[in-house]
Short mmCIF file of C-alpha atoms in Angstrom, two decimals:
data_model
loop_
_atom_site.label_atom_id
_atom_site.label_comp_id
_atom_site.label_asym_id
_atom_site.label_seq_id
_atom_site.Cartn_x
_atom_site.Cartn_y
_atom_site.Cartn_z
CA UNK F 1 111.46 18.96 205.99
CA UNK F 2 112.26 18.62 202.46
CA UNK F 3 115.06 16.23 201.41
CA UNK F 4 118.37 17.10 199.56
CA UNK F 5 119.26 15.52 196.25
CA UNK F 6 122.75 14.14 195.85
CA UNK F 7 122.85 15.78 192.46
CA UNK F 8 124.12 18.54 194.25
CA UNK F 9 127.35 17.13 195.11
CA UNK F 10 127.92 14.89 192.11
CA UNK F 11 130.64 16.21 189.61
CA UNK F 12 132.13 17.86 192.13
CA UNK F 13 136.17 17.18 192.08
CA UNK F 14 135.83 15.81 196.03
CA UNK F 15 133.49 13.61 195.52
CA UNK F 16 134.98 12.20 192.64
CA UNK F 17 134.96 8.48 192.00
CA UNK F 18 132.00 7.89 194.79
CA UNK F 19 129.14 5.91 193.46
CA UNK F 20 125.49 6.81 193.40
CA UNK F 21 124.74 4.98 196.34
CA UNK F 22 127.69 6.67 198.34
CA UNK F 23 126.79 10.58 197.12
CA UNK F 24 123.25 9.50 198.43
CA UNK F 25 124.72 8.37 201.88
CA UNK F 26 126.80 11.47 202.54
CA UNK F 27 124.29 14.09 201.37
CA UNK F 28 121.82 12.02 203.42
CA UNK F 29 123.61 12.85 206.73
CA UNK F 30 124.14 17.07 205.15
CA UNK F 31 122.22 20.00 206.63
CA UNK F 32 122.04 22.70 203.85
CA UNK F 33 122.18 26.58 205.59
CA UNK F 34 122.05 30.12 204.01
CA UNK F 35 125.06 32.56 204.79
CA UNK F 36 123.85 35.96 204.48
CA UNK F 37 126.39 38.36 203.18
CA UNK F 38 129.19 39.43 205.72
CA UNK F 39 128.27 37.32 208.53
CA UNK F 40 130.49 34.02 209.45
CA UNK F 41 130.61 30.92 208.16
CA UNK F 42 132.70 30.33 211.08
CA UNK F 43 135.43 31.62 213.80
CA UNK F 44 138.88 31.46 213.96
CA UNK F 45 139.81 29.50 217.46
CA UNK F 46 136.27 28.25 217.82
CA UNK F 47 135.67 25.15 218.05
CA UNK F 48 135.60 23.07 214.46
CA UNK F 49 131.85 21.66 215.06
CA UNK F 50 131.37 21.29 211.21
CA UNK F 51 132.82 21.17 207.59
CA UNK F 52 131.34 22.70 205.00
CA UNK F 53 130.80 22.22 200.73
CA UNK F 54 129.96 25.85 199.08
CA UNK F 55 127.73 25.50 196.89
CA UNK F 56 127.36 28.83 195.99
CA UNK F 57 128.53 31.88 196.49
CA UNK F 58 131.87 33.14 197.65
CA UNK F 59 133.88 32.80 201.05
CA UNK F 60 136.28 35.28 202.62
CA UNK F 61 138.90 33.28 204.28
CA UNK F 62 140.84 35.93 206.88
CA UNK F 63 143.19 34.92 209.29
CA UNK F 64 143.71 37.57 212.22
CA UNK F 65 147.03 38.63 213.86
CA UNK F 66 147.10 39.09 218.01
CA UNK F 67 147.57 42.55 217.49
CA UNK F 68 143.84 42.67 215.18
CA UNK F 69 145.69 42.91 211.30
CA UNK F 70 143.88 40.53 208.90
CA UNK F 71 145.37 38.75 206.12
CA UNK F 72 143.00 36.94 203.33
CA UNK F 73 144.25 33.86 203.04
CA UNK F 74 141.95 33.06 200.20
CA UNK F 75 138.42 33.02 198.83
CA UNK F 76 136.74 29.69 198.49
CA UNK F 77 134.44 29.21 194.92
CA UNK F 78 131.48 26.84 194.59
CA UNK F 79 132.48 23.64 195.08
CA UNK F 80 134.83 23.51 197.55
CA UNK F 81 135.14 22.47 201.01
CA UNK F 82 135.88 24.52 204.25
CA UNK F 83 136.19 24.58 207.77
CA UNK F 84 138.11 20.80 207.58
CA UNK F 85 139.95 21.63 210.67
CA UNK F 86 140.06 17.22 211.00
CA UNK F 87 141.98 16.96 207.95
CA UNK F 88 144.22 19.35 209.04
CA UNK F 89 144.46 17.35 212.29
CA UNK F 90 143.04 19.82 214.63
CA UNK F 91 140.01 20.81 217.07
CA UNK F 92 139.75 24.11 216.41
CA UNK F 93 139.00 26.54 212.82
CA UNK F 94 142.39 28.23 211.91
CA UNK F 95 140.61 30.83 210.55
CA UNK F 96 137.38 33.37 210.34
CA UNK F 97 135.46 32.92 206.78
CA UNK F 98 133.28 35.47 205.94
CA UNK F 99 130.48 35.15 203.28
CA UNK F 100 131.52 37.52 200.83
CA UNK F 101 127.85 37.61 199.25
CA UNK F 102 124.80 35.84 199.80
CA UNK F 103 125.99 31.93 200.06
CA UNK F 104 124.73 28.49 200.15
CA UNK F 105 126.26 25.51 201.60
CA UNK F 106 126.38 22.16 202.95
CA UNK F 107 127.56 21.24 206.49
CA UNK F 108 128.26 18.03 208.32
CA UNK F 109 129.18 17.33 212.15
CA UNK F 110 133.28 17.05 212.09
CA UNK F 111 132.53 13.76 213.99
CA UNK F 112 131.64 12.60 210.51
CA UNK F 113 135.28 13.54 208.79
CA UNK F 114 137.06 10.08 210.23
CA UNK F 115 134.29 7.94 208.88
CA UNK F 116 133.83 9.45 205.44
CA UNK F 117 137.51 9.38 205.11
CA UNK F 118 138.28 5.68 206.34
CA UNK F 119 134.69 4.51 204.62
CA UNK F 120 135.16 6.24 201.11
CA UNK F 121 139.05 6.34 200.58
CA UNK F 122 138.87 8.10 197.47
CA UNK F 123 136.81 10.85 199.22
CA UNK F 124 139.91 10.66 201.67
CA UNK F 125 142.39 11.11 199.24
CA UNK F 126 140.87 13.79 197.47
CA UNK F 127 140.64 16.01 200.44
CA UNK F 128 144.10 15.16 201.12
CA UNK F 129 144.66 16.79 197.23
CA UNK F 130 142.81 19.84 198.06
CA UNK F 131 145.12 20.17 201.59
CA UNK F 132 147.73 19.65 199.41
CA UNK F 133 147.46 22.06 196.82
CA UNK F 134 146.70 24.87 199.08
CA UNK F 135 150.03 24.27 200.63
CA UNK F 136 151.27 24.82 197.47
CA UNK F 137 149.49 27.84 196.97
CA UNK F 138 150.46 29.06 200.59
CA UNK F 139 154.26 28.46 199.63
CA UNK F 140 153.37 30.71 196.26
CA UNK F 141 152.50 33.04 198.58
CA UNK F 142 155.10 33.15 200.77
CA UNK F 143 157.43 33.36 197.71
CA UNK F 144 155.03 36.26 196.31
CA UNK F 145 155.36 37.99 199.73
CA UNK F 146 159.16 37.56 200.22
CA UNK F 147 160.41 38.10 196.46
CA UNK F 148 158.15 40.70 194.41
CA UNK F 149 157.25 44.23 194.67
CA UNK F 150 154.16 45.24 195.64
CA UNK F 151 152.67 45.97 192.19
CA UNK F 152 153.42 42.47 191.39
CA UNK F 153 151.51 40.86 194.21
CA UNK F 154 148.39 43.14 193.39
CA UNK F 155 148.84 42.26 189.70
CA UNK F 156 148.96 38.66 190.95
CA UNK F 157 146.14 38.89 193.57
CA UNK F 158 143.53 40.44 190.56
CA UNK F 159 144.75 37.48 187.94
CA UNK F 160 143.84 35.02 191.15
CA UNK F 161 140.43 36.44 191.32
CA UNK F 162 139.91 36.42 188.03
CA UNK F 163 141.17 33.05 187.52
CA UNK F 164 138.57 31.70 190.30
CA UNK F 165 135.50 34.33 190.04
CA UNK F 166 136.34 36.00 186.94
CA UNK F 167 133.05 36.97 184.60
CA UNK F 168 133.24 37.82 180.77
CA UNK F 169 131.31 41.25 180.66
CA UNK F 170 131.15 43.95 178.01
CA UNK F 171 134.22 45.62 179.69
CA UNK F 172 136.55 42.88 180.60
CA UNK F 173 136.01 40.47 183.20
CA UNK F 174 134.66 41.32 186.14
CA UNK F 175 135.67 39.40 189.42
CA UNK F 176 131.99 38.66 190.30
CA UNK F 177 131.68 39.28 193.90
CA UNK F 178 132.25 42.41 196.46
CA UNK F 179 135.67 43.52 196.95
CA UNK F 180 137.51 46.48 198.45
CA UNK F 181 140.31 47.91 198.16
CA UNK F 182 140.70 47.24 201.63
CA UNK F 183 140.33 43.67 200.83
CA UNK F 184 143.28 43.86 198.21
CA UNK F 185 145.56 45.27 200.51
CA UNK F 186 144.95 42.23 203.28
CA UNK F 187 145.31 40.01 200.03
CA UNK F 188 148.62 41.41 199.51
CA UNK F 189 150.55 42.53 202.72
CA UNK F 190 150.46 45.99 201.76
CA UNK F 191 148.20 49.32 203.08
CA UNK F 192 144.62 50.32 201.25
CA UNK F 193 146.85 53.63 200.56
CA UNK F 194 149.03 51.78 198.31
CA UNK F 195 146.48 49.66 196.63
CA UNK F 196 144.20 52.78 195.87
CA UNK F 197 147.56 54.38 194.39
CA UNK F 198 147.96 50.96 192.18
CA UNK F 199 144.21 50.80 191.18
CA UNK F 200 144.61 54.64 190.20
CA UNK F 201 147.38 54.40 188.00
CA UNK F 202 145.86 50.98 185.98
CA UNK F 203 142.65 52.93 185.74
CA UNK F 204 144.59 56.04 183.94
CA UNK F 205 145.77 52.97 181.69
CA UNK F 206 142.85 51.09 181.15
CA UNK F 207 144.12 48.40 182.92
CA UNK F 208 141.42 47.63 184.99
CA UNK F 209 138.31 49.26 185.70
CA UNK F 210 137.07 49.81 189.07
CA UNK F 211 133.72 51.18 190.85
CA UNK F 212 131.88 50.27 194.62
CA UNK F 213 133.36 46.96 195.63
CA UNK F 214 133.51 46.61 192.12
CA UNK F 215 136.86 45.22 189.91
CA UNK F 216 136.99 44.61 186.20
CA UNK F 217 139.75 43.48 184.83
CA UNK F 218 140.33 45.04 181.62
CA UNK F 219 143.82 43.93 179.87
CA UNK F 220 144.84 40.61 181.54
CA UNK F 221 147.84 40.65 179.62
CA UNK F 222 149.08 43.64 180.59
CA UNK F 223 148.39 42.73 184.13
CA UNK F 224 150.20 39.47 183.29
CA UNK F 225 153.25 41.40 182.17
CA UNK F 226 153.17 43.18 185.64
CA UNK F 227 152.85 40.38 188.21
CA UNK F 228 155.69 38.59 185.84
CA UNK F 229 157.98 41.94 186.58
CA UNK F 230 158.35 42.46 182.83
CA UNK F 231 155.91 45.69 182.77
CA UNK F 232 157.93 48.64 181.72
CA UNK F 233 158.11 50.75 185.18
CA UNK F 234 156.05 53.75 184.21
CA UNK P 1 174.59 -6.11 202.02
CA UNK P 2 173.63 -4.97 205.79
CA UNK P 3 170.06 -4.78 207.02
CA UNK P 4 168.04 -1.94 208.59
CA UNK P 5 166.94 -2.31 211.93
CA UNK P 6 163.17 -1.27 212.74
CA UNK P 7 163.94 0.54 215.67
CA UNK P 8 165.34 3.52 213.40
CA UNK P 9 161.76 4.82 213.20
CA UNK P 10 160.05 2.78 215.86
CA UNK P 11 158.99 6.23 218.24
CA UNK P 12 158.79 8.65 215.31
CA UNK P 13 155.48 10.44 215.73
CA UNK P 14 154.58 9.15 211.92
CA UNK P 15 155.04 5.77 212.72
CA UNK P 16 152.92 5.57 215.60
CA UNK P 17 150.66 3.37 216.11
CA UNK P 18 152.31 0.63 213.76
CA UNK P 19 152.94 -2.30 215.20
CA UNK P 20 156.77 -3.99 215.03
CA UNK P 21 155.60 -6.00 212.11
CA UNK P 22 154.27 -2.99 210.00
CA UNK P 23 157.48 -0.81 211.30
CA UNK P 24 159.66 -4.13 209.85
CA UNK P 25 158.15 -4.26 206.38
CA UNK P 26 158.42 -0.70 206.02
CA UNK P 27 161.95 0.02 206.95
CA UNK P 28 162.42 -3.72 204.75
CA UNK P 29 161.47 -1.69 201.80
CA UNK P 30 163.55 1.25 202.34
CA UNK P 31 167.07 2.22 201.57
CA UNK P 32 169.83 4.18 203.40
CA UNK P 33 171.78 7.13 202.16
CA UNK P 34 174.00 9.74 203.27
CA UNK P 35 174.02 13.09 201.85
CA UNK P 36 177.14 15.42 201.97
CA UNK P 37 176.36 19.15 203.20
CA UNK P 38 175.52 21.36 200.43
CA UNK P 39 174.50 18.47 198.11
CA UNK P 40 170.93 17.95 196.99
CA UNK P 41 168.31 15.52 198.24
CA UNK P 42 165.77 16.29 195.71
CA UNK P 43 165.34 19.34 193.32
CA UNK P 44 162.04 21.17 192.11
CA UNK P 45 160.42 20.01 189.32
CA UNK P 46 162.24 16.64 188.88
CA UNK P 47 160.34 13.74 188.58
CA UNK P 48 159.88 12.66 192.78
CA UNK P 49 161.03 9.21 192.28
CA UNK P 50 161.03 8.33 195.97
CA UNK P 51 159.98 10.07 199.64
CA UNK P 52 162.33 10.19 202.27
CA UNK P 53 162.63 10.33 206.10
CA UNK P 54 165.65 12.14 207.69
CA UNK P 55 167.68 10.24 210.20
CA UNK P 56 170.30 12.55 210.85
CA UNK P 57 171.32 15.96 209.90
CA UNK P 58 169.13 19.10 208.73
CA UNK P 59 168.06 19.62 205.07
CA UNK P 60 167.16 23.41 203.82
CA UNK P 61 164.36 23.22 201.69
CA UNK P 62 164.05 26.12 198.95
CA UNK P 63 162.18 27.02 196.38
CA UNK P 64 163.47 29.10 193.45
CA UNK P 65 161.19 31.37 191.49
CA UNK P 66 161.72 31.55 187.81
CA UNK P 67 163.92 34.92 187.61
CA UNK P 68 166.37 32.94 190.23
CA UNK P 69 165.62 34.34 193.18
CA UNK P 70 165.15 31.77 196.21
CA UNK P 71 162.82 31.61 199.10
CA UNK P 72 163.53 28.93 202.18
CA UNK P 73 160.44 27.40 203.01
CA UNK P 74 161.69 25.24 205.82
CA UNK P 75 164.85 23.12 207.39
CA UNK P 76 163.68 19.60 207.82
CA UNK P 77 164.68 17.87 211.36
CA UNK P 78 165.48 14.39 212.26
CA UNK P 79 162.26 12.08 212.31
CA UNK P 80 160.30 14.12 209.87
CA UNK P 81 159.46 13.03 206.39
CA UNK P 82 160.40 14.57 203.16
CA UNK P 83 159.82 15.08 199.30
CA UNK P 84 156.34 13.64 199.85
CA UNK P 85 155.02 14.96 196.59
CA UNK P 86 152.45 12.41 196.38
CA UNK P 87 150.68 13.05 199.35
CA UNK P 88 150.54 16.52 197.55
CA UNK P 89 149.20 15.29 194.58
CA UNK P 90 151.68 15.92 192.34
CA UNK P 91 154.51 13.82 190.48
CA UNK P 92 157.37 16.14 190.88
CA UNK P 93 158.94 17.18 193.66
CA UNK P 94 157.74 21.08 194.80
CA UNK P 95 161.30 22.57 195.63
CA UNK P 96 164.82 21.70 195.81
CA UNK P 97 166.34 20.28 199.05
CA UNK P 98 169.76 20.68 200.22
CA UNK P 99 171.32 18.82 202.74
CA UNK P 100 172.57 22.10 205.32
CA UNK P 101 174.68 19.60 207.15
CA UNK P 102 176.03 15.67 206.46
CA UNK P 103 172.97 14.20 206.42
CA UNK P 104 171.45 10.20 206.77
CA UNK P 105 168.44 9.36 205.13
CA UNK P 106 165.51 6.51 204.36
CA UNK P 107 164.20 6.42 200.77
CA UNK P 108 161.35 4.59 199.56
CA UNK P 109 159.97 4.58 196.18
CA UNK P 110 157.34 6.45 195.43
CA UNK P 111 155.33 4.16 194.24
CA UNK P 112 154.90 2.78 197.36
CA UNK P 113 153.13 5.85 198.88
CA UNK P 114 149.46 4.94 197.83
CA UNK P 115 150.13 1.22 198.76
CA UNK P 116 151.30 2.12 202.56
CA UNK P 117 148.72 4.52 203.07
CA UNK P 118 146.16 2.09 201.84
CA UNK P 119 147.99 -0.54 204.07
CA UNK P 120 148.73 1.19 207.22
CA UNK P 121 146.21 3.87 207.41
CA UNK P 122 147.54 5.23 210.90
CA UNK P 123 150.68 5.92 208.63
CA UNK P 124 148.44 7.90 205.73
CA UNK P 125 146.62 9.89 208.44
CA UNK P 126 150.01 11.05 210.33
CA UNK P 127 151.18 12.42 207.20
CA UNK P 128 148.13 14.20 206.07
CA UNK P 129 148.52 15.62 209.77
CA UNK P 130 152.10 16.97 208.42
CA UNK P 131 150.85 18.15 205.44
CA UNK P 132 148.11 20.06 207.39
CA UNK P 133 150.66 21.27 210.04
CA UNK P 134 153.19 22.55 207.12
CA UNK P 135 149.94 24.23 205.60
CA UNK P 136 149.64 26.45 208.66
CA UNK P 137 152.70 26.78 209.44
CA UNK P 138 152.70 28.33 205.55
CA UNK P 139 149.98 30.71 206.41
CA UNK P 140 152.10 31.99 209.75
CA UNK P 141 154.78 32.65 206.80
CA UNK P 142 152.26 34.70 205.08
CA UNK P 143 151.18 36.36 207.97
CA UNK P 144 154.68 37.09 209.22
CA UNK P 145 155.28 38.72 205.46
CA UNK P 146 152.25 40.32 204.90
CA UNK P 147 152.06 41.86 208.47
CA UNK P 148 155.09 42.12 210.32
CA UNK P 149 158.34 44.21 210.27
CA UNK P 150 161.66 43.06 208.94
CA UNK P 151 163.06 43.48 212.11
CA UNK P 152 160.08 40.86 213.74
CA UNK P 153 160.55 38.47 211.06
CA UNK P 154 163.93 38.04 211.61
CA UNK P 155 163.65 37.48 215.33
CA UNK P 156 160.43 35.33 214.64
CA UNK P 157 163.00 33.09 212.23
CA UNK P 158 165.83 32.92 214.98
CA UNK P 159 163.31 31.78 217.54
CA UNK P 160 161.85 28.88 215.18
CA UNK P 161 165.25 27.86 214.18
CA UNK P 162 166.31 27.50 218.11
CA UNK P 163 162.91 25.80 218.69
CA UNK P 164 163.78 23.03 216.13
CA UNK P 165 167.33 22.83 216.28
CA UNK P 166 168.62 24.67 219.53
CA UNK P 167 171.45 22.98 221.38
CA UNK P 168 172.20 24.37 224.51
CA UNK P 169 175.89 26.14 225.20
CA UNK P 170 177.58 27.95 227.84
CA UNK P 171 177.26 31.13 225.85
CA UNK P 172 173.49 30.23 224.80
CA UNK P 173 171.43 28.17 222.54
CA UNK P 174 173.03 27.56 219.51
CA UNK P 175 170.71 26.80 216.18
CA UNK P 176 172.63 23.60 215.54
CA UNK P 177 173.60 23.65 211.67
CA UNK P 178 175.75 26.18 209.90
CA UNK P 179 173.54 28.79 208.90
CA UNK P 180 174.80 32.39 206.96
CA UNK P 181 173.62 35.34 207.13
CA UNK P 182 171.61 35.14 203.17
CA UNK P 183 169.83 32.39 204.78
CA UNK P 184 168.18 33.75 206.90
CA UNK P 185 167.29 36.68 204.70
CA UNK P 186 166.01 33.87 202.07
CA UNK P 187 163.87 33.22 205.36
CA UNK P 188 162.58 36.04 206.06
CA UNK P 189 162.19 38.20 202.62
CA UNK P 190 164.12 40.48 203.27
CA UNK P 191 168.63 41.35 202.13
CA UNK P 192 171.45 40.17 203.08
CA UNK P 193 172.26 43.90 204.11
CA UNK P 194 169.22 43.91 206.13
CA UNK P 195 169.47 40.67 208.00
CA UNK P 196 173.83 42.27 208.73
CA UNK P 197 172.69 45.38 210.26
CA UNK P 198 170.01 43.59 212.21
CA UNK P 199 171.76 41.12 213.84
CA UNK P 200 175.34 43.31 214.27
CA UNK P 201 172.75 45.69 216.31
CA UNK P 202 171.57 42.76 218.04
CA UNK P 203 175.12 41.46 218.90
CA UNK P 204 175.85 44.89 220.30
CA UNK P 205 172.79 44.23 222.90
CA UNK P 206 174.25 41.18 223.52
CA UNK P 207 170.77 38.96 222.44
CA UNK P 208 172.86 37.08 220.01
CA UNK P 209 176.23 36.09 219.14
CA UNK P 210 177.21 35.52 215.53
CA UNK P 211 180.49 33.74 214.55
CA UNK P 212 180.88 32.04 210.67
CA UNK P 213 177.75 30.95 209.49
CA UNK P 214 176.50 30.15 213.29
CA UNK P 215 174.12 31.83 215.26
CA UNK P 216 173.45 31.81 219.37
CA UNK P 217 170.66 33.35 220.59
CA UNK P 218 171.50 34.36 224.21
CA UNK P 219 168.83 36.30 225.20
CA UNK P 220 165.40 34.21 223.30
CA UNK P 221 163.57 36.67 225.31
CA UNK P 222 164.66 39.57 223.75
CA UNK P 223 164.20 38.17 220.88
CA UNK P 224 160.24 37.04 221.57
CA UNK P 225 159.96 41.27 222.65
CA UNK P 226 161.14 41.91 219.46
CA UNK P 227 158.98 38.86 217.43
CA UNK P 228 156.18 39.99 219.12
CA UNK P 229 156.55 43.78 218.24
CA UNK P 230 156.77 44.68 222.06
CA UNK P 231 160.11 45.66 222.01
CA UNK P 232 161.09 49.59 223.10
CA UNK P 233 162.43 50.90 219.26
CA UNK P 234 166.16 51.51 219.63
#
């Protein structure tokens, strides 16, 4: 059994401010596992048996409705945590996370959560931060859902991706993992008809650039000027 | 200059697990204030010079996007804590917050955030545990938006707002704090026009009574029919 090198968590954000000694510790007590594309990182409503560090790849986060509608709640990048049901002070995942490619993370019993927290505070607190922001980002989304038209909130959803998977390419930047159209429209709280009518119409401009589970964005700006409401309506 | 007593947050579900000596140097620290209805507690993007815990009273909190328009986010009840930007990570205060009825209130600088989380860390972890319940209670907002019908939101607002501040009446339960009828579209993303011809319809079927800027829900399970999309379309 071969032995994994704290180097892999050092310089992340999270583990900021943790000494040598401590990054050795809590890697010490890691299991590493391979998530092969589209299978579960884990369930929504199961029970929250471990939290996770991506290390690479890209996660689907998906909550499901009691009538069977999904909504993508967001994708996790390299990096960050998941699955810390603790920290949200329950038993239980609050959502299904999908590996949205081939993936690579770290995963500790949720036993462990208390005594990382209480024994490196800054650890702790920097969870806390990452709980904290994605409230905020929740609330931008509530405000996305409840304020702007639909074009917006697909304008916004590609800058999103962009902004956390984008990759420089000859024709724009691509967001560098699998997505649908499908996947857009649970981003967004609208139907795959309306995205693929969207998609259509930015292609015809050279907005964007689309293919198989494939987006590049083309003109940012002009996307910009979209999600911002300030796009001429065409 | 009078004194406040401990047992004003002695019971609280934050301040469990302090004993009477932590709950006297905390509420020693603290200062009392009253807010008038429709004046602010805090407003977005100002610098959050102190955290608060209502007393008394209900406090709309809203968030205003940059072309004016404004989304409610929550109402605040008695016992729960308030403009904790720092357990957020961030120095200024993440919307405005408007006192919906005459309110009473305990402020504490906050600089003294880190120190009371570092000092009381029962105190620290209840509060992450509201930050983490507001989180999902953020992604049932997005859910709600992204999935449901106007019509379901609505009654899926009325039902939260009775839950938190329902007082029982001979005619019903009563959501206990004037609220009009643009609030609750500024709940629910949706018009004023919409949320008018929804509840007038629902007044007709007698499952709530409306009267200025109060709302009694006399038939909540009507209402849950309707939430829940189970309701025979009229």
């Amino acid at each position: 059994m071969g032995s994994l090198d704290p180097s892999l968590i050092s310089g992340l954000p999270v583990f900021e401010g943790l000494s040598p000694t401590d990054l050795d510790r809590i890697v010490g007590q890691a299991r590493s596992l391979r998530i092969a594309r589209d299978q579960p990182v884990f369930e929504q409503e199961q029970e929250a048996h471990s939290f996770f560090l991506l290390l690479d790849g890209h996660v689907r986060v998906v909550k499901s409705t009691p009538d069977g509608q999904e909504v993508t709640v967001r994708y996790i990048s390299p990096g960050e945590l998941m699955g810390i049901a603790h920290a949200l002070g329950r038993t239980t995942y609050p959502a299904n996370a999908m590996a949205a490619v081939d993936c690579v993370a770290l995963a500790w019993p949720s036993r462990l959560w208390p005594a990382f927290a209480a024994d490196y505070p800054s650890f702790g607190a920097n969870t806390y931060k990452v709980v904290g922001s994605r409230l905020q980002e929740a609330h931008s989304r509530v405000i996305e859902l409840a304020t702007e038209q639909v074009e917006q909130r697909v304008a916004h959803a590609l800058l999103k991706l962009v902004n956390q998977a984008g990759k420089k390419t000859e024709e724009g930047i691509l967001i560098d993992f699998p997505i649908t159209r499908q996947n857009i429209a649970e981003m967004t709280g609208t139907t795959l008809f309306t995205v693929s009518r969207l998609l259509s119409a930015w292609e015809d401009l050279n907005f964007v650039k689309g293919g198989r589970q494939k987006v590049t964005v083309v003109a940012p700006h002009q996307l910009l000027l979209i999600a911002e409401g300030r796009a001429r309506k065409s």
